[in-house]
XYZ file of C-alpha atoms in Angstrom:
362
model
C 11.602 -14.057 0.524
C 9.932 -15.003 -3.108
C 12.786 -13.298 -5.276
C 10.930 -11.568 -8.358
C 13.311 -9.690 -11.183
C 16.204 -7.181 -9.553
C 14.575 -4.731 -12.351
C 11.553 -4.979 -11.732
C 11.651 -4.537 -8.601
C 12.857 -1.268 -8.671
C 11.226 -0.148 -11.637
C 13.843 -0.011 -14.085
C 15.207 -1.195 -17.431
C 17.833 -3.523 -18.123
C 20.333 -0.603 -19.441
C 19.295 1.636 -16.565
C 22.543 3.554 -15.328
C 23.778 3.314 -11.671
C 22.589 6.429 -10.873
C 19.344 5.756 -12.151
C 19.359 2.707 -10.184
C 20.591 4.748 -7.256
C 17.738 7.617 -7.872
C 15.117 4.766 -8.040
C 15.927 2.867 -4.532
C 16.643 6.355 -3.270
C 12.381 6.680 -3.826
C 11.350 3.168 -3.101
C 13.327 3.242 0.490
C 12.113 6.731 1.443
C 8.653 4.940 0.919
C 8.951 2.036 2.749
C 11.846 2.146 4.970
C 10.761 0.848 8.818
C 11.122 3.958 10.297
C 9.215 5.626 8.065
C 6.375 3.093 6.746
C 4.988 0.992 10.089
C 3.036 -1.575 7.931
C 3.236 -4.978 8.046
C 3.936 -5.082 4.328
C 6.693 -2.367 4.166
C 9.437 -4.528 6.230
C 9.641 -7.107 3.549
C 9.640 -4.583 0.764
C 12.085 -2.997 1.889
C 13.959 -5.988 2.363
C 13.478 -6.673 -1.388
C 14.439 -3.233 -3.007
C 17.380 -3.307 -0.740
C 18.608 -6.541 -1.989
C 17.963 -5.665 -5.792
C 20.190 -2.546 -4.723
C 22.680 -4.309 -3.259
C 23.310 -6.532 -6.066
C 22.433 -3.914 -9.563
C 24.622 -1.096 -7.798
C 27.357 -3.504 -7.962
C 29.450 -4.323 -11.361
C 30.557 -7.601 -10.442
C 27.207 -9.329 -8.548
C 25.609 -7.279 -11.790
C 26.966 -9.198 -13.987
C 26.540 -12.036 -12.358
C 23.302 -11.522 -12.249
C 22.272 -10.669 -16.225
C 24.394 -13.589 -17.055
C 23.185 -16.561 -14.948
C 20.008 -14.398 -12.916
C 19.609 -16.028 -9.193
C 21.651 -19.074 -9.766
C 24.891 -16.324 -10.227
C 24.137 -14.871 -7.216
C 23.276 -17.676 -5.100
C 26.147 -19.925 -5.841
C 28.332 -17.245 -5.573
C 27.388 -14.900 -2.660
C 26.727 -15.175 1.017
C 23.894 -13.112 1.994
C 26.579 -11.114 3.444
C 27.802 -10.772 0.377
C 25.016 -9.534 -1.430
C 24.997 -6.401 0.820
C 28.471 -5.665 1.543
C 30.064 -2.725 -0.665
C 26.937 -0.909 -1.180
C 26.421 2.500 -0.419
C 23.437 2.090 2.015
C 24.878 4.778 4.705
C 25.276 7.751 2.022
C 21.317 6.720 0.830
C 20.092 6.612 4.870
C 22.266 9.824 5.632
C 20.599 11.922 3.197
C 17.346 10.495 4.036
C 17.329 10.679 7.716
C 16.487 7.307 8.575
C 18.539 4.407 9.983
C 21.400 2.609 9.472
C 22.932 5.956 8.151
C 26.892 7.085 8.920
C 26.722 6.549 12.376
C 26.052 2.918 12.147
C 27.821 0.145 10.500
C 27.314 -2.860 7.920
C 26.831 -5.514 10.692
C 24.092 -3.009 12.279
C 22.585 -3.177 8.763
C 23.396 -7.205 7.816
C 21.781 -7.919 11.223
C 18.192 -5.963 10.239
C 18.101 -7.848 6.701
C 19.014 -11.500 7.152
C 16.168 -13.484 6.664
C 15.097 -15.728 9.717
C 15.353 -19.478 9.837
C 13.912 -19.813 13.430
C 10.114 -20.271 14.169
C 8.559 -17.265 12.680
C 4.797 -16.163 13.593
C 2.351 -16.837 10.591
C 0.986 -14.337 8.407
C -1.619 -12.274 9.564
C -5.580 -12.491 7.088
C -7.883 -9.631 6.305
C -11.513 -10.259 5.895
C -14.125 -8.070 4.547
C -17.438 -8.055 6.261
C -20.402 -5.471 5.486
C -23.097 -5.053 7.500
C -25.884 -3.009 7.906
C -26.351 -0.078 10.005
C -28.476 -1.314 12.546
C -26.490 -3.943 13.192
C -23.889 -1.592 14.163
C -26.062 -0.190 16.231
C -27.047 -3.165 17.951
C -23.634 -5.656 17.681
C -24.014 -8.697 16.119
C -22.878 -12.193 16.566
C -22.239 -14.265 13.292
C -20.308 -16.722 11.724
C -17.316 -16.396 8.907
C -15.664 -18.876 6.669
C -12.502 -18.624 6.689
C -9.719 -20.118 4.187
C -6.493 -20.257 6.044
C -3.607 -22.769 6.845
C -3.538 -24.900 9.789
C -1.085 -27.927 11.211
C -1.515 -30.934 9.965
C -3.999 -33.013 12.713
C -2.400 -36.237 11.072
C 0.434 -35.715 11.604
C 0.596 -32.700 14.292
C 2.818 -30.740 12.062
C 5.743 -32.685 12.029
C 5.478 -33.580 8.601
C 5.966 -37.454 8.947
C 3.262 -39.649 8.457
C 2.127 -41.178 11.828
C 4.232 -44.308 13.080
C 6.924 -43.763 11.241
C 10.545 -42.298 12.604
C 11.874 -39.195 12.073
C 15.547 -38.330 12.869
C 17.738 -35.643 14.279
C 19.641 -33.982 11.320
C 23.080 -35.089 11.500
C 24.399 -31.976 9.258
C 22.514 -29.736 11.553
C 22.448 -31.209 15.010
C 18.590 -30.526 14.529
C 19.010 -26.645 14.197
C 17.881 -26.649 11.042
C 20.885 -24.103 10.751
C 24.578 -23.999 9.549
C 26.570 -21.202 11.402
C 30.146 -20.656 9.943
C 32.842 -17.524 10.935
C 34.716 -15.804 8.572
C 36.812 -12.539 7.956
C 36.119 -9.609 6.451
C 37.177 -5.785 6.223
C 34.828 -5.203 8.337
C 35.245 -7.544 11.018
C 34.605 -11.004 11.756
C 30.902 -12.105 10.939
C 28.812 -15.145 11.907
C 27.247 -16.164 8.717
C 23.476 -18.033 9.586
C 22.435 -20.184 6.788
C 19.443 -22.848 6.560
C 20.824 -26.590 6.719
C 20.535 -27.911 3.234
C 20.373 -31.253 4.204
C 17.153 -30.876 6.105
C 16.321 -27.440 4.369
C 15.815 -25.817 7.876
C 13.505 -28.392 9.767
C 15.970 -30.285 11.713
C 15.028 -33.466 11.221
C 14.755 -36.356 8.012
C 11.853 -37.080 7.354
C 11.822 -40.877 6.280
C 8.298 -41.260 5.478
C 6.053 -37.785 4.405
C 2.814 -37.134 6.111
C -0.292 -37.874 3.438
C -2.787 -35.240 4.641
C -0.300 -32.682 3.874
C 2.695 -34.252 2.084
C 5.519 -33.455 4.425
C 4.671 -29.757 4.702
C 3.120 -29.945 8.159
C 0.234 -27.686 7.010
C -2.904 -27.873 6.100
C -5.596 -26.383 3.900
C -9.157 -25.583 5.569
C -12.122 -23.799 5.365
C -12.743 -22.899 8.570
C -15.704 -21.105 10.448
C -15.221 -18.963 12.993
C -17.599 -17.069 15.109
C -17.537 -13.244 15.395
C -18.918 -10.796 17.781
C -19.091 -7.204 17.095
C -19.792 -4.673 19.330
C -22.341 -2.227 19.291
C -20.990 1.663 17.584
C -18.311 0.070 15.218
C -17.919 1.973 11.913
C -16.657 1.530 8.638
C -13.552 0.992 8.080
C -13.289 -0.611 11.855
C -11.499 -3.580 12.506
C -11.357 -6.730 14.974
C -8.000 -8.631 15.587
C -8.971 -12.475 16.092
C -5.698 -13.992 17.954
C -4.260 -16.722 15.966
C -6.715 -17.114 14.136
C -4.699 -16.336 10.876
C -2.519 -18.387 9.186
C -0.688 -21.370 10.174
C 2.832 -20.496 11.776
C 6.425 -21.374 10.088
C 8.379 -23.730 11.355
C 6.656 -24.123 14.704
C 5.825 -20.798 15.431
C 2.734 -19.441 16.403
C -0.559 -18.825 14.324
C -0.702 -15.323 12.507
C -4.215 -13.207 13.841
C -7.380 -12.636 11.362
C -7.956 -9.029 11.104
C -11.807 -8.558 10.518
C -12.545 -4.993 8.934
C -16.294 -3.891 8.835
C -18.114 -1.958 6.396
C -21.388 -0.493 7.114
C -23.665 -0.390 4.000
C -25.433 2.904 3.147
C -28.848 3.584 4.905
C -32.055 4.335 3.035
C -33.007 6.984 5.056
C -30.052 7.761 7.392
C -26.906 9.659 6.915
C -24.121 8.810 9.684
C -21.480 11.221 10.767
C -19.522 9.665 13.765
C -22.277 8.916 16.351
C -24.601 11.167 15.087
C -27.693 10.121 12.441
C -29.168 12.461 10.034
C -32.900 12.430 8.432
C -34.199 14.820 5.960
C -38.069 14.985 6.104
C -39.773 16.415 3.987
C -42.985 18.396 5.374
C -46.121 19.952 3.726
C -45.799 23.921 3.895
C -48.727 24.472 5.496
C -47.159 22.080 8.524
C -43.939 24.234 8.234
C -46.571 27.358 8.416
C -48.675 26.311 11.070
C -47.013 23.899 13.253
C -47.872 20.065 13.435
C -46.474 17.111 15.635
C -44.906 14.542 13.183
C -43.824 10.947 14.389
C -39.819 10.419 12.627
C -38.362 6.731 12.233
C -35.466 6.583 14.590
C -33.216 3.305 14.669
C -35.419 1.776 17.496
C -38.843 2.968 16.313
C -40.312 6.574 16.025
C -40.114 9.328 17.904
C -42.457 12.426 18.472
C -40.777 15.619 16.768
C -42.941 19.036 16.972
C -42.475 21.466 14.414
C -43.079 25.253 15.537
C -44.620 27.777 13.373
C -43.126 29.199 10.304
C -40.438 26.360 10.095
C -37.927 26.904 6.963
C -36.280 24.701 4.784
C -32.842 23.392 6.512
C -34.283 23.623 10.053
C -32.371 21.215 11.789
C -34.072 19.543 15.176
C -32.142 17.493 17.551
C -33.322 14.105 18.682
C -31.230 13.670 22.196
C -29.546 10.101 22.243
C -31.380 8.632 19.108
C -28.117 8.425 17.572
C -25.600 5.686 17.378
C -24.189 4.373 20.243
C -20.550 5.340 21.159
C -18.301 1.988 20.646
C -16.319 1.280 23.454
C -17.831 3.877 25.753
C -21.342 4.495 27.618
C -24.238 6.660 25.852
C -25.718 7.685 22.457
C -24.775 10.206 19.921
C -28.021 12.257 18.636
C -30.136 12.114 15.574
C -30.773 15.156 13.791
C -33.914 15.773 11.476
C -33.404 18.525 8.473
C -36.429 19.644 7.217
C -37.563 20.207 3.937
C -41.276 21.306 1.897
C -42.470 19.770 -0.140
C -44.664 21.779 -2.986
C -47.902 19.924 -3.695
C -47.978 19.113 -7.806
C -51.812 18.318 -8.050
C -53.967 20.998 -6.747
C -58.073 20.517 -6.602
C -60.219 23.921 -7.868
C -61.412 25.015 -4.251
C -57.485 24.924 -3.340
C -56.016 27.155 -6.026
C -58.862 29.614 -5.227
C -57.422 29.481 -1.535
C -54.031 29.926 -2.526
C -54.952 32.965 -4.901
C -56.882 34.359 -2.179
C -53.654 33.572 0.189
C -51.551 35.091 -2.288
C -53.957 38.386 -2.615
C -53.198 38.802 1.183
C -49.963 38.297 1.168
C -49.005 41.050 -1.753
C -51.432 43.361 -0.256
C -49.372 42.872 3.296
């Protein structure tokens, strides 16, 4: 976890009191507590606040803290440590969520402590807008991509090729340090990365030069993408490990493609249905007429009926969008409108007067 200010974190000043530290990790944790908030992000935040708790709720680690920042808490606590003596149970209690009276500070230690093990990589988002009839239709196109991705020199071992590599002697090639100790509450297993080989398990005599002992790699990459006929905004496609490069040997995070559909020029799209307002003459609303309408694949043949009024809404049967993921077509429907004609010749104001004659005399 990238450590950022214990204050900051939680949103308070320097001075702040222990009950207004209390008050604002109270907030944070109802907001993104696991039980509560199932987001990718919200696991790690709440990891965060909960350490910042852990250590400002406390006089001593306090202290520490303001005098020295991470170097007094590091060199002086276990991660164990850090959490033990805080009040998490009375917090969880009152909020309903886990590790609350009924559970205990190993439950809790367990759920925090960061993972030295091969860990899945994160997970990418790309934005893709497209148009509305290529939602209709699917598409098949191509993305670029910036992501990590292990090293092809040196297949992500981090040595440069030819060169040996060794089994951690600190470590046994675990790339962890396990020790036992007592407590008040038991006997605990403390889990800490080797700092001889800072987790790896092996030395690394010679560094890989592609990617400098890391083991990954950065690349543009393209990737093709099909979408699938119906999607709508605000959908999105999960790519397999096609995300970023995994930690420690562990698998490839997945790209997460979400699609936006860019607004139509004459179409207005509510779920599978399409909507078209056309306007009409109002002696075509009056008398009737047969008027050819665009539709996504063409035009189709819409009759208007005598003495049509504004907001008539006709139904197009399966000119709409097609349902993703299912079989058939949602409907288009055409709203009406008249229009008023702005430049009228002699003979047709005289007809219209004499219309209008009629009409009061009626």
């Amino acid at each position: 976890m990238n450590r950022r200010d214990y204050y900051d974190v939680l949103g308070v000043p320097k001075d702040a009191l222990k009950d207004d530290i209390k008050r604002a990790y109270r907030k944070l944790a109802m907001q993104y507590h696991p039980d509560r908030n199932k987001s990718p992000e919200a696991e790690e935040k709440f990891k965060e606040i909960s350490e910042a708790y852990a250590v400002l709720s406390d006089n001593e680690k306090r202290s520490q803290y303001d005098r020295f920042g991470m170097a007094g808490i590091e060199g002086k606590y276990t991660w164990e440590d850090i959490f033990r003596g805080a009040d998490f149970d009375e917090i969880f209690r009152d909020l309903g969520v886990g590790f609350g009276a009924q559970s205990n500070f190993d439950m809790f230690f367990r759920r925090m402590r960061p993972r030295y093990g091969p860990e899945k990589g994160p997970d990418l988002r790309y934005d893709l807008e497209i148009t509305l009839e290529q939602a209709a239709a699917g598409l098949k196109t191509q993305i670029e991509v910036p992501r990590t991705e292990t090293c092809q020199r040196c297949q992500g071992s981090g040595a440069e090729p030819g060169t040996n590599s060794s089994r951690c002697p600190t470590c046994q090639g675990t790339g962890q340090m396990r020790f036992e100790r007592a407590s008040p509450f038991g006997r605990f297993i403390q889990i800490q990365p080797c700092d001889k080989c800072h987790g790896s398990g092996v030395i690394i005599t010679t560094k890989c030069r592609e990617c400098k002992g890391t083991g990954i790699v950065e690349h543009l990459r393209k990737i093709d993408v099909g979408i699938p006929p119906g999607v709508d905004s605000d959908s999105h496609l999960r790519l397999r490990g096609q995300g970023e490069a995994g930690i420690r040997g562990g698998p490839a995070g997945d790209l997460y493609i979400v699609l936006h559909i860019k607004p139509h020029q004459m179409f207005r799209r509510q779920g599978e249905d399409l909507y078209f307002r056309l306007q009409i003459e109002f002696w075509q609303a009056a008398l009737g007429a047969s008027i050819n309408v665009p539709t996504l694949n063409g035009t189709a043949e819409l009759k208007i009926p005598a003495g049509t009024q504004t907001g008539t809404l006709f139904r197009l049967k399966k000119k709409g969008m097609p349902k993703f993921q299912g079989f058939g077509r949602g409907d288009e429907y055409v709203e009406v409108s008249l229009k008023t004609p702005t430049k009228l010749s002699e003979r047709q104001k005289l007809l219209l007067e004499e219309f209008a004659k009629e009409r009061i005399a009626d």
